[in-house]
mmCIF file of N, CA and C in Angstrom:
data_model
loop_
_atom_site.group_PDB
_atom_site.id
_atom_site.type_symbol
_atom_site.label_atom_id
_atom_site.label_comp_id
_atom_site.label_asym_id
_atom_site.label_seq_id
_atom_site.Cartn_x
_atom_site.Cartn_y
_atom_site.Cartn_z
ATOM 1 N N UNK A 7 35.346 63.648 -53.993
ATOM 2 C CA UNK A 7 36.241 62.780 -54.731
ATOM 3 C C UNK A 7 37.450 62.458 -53.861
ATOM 4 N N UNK A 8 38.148 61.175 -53.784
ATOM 5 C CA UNK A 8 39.037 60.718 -53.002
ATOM 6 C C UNK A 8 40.154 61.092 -53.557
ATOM 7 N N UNK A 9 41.115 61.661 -52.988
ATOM 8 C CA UNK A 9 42.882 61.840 -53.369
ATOM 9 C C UNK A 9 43.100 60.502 -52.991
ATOM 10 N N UNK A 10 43.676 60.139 -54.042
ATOM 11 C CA UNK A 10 44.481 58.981 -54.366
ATOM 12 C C UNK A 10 46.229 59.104 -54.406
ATOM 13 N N UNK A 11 46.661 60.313 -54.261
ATOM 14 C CA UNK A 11 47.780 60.774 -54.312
ATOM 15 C C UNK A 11 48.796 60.677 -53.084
ATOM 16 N N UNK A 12 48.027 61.134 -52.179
ATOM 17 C CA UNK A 12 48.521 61.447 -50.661
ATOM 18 C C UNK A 12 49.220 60.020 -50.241
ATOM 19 N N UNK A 13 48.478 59.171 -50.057
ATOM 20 C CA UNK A 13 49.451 57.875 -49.637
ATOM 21 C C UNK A 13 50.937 58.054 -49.804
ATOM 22 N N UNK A 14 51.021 57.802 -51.868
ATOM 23 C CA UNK A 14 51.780 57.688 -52.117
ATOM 24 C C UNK A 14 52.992 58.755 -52.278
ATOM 25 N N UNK A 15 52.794 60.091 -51.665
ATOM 26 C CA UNK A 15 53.768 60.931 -52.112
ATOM 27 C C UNK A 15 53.735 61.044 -50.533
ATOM 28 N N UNK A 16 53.447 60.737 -49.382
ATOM 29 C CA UNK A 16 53.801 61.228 -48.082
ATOM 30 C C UNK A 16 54.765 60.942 -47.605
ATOM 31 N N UNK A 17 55.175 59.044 -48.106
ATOM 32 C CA UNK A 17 56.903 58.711 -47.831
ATOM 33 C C UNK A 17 57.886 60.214 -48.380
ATOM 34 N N UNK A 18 57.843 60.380 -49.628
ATOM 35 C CA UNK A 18 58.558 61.294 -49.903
ATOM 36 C C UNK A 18 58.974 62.508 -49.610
ATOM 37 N N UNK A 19 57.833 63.182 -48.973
ATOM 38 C CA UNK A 19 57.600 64.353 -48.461
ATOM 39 C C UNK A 19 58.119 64.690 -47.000
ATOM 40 N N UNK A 20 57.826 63.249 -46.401
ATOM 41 C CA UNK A 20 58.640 63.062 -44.954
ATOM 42 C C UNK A 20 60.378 62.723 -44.969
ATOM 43 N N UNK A 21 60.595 62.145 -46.344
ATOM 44 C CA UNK A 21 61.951 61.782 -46.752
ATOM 45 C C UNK A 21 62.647 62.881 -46.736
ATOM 46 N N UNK A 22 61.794 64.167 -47.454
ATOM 47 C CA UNK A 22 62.509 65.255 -47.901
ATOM 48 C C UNK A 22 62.318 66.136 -47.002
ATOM 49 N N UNK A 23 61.828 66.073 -46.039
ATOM 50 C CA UNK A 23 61.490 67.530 -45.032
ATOM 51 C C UNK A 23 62.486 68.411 -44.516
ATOM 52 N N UNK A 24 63.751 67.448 -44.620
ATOM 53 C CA UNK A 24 64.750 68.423 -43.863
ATOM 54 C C UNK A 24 65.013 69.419 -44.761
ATOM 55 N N UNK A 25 64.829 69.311 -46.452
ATOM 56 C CA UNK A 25 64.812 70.508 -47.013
ATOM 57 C C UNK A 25 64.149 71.984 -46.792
ATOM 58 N N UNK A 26 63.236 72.044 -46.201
ATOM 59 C CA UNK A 26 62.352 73.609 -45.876
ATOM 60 C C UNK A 26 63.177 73.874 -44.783
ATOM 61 N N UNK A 27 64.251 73.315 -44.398
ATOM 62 C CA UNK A 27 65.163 74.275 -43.486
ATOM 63 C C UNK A 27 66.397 74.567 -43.405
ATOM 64 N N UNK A 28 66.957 73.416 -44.449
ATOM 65 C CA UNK A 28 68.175 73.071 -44.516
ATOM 66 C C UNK A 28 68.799 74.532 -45.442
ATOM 67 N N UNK A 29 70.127 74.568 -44.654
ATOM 68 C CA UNK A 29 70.499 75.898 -44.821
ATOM 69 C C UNK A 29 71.145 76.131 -46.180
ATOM 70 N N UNK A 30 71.332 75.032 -47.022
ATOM 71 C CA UNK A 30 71.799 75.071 -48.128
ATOM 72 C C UNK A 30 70.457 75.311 -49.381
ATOM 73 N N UNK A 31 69.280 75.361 -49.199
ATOM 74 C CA UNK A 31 68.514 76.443 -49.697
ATOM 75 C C UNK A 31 68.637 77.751 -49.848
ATOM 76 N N UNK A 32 69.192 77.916 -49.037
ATOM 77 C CA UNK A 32 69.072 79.717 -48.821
ATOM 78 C C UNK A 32 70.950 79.833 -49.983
ATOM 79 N N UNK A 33 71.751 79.060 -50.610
ATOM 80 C CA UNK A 33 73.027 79.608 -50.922
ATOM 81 C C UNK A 33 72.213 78.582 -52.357
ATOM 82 N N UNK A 34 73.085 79.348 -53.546
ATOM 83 C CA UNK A 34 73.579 78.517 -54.750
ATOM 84 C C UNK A 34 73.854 76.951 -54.502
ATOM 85 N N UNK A 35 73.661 76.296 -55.527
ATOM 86 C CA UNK A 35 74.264 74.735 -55.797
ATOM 87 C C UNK A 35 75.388 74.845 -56.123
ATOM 88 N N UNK A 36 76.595 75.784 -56.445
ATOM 89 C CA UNK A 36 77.355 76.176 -56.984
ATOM 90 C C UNK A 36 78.646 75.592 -55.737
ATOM 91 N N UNK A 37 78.151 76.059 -54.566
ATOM 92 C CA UNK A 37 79.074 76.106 -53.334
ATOM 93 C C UNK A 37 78.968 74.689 -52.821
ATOM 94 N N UNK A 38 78.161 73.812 -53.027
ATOM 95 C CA UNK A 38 77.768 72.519 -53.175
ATOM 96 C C UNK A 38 78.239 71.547 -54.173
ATOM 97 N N UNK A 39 78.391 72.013 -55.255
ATOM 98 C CA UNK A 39 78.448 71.028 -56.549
ATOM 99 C C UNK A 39 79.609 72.053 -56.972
ATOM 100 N N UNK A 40 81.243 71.909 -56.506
ATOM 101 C CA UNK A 40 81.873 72.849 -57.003
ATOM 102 C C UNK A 40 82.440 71.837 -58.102
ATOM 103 N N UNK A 41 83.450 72.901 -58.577
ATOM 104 C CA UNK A 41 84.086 72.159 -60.315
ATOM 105 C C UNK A 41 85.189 71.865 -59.687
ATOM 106 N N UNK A 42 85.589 70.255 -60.437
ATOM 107 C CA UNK A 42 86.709 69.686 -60.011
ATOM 108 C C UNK A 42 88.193 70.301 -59.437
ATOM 109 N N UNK A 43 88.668 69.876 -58.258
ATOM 110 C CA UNK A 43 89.759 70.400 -57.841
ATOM 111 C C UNK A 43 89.489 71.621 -56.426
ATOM 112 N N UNK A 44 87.779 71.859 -56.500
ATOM 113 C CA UNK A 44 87.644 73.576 -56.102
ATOM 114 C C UNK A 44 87.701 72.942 -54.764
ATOM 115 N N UNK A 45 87.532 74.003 -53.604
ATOM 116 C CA UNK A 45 87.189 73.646 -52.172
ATOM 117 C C UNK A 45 86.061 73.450 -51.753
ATOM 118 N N UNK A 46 86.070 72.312 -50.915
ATOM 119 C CA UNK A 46 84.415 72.405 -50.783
ATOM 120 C C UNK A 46 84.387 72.440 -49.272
ATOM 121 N N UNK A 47 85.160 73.349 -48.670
ATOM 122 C CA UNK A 47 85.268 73.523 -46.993
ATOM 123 C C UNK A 47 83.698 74.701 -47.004
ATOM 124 N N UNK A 48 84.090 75.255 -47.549
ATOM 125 C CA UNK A 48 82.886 76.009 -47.383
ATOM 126 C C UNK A 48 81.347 75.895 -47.278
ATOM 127 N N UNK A 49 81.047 74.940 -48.178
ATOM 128 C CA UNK A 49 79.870 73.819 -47.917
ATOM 129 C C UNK A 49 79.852 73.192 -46.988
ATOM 130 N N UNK A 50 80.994 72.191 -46.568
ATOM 131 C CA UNK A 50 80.990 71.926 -45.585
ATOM 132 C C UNK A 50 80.796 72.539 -43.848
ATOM 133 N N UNK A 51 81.597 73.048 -44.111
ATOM 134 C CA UNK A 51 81.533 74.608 -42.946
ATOM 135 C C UNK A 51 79.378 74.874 -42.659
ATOM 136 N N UNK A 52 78.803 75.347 -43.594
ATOM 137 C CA UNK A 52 77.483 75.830 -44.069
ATOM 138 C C UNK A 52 77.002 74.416 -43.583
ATOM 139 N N UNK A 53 76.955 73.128 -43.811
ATOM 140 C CA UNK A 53 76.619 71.612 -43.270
ATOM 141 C C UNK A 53 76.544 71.773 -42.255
ATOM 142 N N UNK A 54 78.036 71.777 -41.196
ATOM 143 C CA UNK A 54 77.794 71.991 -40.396
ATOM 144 C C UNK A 54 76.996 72.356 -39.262
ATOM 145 N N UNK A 55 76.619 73.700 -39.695
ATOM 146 C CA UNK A 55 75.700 74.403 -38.796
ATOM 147 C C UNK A 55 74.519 73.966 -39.077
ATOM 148 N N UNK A 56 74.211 73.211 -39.799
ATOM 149 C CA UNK A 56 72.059 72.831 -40.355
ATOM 150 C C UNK A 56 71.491 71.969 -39.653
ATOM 151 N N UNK A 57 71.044 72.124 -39.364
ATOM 152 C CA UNK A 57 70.152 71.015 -37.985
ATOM 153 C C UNK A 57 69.816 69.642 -39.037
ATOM 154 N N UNK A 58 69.143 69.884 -40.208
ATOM 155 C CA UNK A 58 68.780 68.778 -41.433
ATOM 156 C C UNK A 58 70.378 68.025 -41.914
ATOM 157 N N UNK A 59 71.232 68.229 -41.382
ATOM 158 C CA UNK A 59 72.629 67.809 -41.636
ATOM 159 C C UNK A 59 72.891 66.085 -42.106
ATOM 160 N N UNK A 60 72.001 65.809 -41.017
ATOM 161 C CA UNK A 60 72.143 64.202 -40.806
ATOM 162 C C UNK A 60 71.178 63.231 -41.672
ATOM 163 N N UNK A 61 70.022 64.305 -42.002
ATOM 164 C CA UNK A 61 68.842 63.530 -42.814
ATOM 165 C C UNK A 61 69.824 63.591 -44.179
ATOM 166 N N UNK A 62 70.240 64.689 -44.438
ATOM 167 C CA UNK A 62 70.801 64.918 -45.718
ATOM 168 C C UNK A 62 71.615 63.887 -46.061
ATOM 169 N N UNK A 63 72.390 63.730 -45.489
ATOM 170 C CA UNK A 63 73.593 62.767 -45.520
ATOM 171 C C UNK A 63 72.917 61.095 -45.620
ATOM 172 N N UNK A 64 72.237 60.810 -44.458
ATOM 173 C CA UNK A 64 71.524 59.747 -45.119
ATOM 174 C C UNK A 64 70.538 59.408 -46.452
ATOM 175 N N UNK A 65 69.899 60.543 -46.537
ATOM 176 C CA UNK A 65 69.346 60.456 -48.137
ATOM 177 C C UNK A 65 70.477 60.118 -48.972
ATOM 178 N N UNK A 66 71.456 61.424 -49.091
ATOM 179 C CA UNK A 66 72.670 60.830 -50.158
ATOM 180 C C UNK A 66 72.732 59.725 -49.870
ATOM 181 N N UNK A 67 73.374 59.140 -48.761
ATOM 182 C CA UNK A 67 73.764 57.336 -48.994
ATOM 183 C C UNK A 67 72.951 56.240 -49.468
ATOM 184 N N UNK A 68 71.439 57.307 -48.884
ATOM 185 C CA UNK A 68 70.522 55.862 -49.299
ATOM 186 C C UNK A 68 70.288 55.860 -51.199
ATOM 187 N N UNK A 69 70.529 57.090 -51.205
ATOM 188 C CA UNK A 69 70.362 57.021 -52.933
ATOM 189 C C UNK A 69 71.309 57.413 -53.763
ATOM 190 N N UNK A 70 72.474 57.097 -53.238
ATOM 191 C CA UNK A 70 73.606 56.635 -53.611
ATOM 192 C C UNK A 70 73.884 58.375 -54.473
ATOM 193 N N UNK A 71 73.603 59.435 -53.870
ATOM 194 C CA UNK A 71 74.263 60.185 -54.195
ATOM 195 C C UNK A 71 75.690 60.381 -54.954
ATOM 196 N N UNK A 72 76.252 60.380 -56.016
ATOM 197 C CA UNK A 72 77.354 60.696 -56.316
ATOM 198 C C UNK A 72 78.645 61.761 -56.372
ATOM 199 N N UNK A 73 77.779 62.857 -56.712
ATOM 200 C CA UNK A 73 78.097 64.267 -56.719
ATOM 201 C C UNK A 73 77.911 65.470 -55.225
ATOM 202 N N UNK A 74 79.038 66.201 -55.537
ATOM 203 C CA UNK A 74 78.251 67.184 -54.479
ATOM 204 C C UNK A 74 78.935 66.915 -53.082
ATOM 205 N N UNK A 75 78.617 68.078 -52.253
ATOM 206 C CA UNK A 75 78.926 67.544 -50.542
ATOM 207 C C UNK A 75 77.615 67.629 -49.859
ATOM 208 N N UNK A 76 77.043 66.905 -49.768
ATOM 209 C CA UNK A 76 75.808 66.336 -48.773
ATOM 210 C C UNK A 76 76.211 65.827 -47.296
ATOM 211 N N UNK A 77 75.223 66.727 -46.861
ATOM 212 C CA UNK A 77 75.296 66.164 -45.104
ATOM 213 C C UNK A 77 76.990 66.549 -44.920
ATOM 214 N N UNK A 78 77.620 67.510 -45.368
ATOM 215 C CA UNK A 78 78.877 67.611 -45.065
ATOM 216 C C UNK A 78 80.125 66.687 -45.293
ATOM 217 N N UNK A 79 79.530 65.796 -46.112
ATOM 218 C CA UNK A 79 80.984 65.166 -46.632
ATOM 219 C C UNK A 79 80.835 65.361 -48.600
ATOM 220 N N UNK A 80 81.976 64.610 -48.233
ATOM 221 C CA UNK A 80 82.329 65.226 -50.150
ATOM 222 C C UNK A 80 82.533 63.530 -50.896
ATOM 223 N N UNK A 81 81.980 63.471 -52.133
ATOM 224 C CA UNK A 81 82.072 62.452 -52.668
ATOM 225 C C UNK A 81 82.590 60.819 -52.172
ATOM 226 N N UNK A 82 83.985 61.304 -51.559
ATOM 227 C CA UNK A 82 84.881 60.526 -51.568
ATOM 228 C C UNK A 82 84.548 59.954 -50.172
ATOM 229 N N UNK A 83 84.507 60.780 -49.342
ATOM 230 C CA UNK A 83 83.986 60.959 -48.024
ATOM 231 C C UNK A 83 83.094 60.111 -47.111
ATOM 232 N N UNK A 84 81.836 60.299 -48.521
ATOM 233 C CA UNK A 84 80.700 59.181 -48.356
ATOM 234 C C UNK A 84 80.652 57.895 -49.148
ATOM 235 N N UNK A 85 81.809 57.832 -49.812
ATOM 236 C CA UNK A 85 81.853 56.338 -50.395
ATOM 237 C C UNK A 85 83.237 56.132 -49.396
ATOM 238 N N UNK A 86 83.589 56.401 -48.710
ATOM 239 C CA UNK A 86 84.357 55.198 -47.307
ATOM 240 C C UNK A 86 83.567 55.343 -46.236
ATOM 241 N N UNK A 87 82.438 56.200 -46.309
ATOM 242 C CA UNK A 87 81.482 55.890 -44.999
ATOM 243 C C UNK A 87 80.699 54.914 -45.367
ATOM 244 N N UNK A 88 80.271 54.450 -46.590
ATOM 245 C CA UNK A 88 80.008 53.795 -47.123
ATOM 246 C C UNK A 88 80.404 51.993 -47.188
ATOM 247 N N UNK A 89 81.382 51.895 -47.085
ATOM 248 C CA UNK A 89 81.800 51.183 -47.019
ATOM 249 C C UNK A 89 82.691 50.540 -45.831
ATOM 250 N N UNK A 90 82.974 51.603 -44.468
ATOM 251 C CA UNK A 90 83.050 51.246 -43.468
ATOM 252 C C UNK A 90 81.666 50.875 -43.133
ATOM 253 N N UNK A 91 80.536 51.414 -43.117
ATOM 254 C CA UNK A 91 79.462 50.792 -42.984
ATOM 255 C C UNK A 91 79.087 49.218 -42.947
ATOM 256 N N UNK A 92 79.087 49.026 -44.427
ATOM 257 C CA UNK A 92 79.438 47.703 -44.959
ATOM 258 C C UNK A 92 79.971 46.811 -44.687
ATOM 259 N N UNK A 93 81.347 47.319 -43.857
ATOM 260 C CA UNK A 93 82.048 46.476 -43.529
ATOM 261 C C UNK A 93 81.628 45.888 -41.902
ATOM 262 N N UNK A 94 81.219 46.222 -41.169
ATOM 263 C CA UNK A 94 80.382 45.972 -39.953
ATOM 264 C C UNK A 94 79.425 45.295 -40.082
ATOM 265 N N UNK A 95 78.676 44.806 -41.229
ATOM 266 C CA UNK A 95 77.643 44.068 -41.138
ATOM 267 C C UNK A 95 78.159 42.770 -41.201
#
């Protein structure tokens, strides 16, 4: 019987790969998704060092991530990278 599946879930799977290494697996969402006001150097800091750093960060932008510090920036962070972006085209 033919998998009919594989096609369509391999974009995704290659989208997401930097997750099986990315070092923010191994800690809570907590240090990631802190509550308003908290620090999020520490996530950042942990970004830093992840080799998947850069995939991360582009996923957030491409899917318009809102929340959270991805790829080492924080909300705010990636909506003026965002939009310096933008502004170059």
């Amino acid at each position: 019987m033919e998998d009919r599946t594989a096609p369509d879930s391999a974009p995704a799977d290659a989208e997401l790969s930097w997750q099986e290494t990315a070092l923010c697996a191994q800690t809570g969402p907590e240090l990631f998704f802190p509550e308003p006001g908290s620090s999020t150097r520490e996530a950042k800091f942990l970004c830093g060092m992840c080799e998947g750093r850069v995939a991360c960060l582009e996923y957030a932008l491409r899917h318009d991530e809102r929340f959270g510090v991805w790829g080492g920036l924080s909300e705010q962070e990636r909506y003026a990278l965002k939009r310096r972006r933008a502004g170059r085209r």
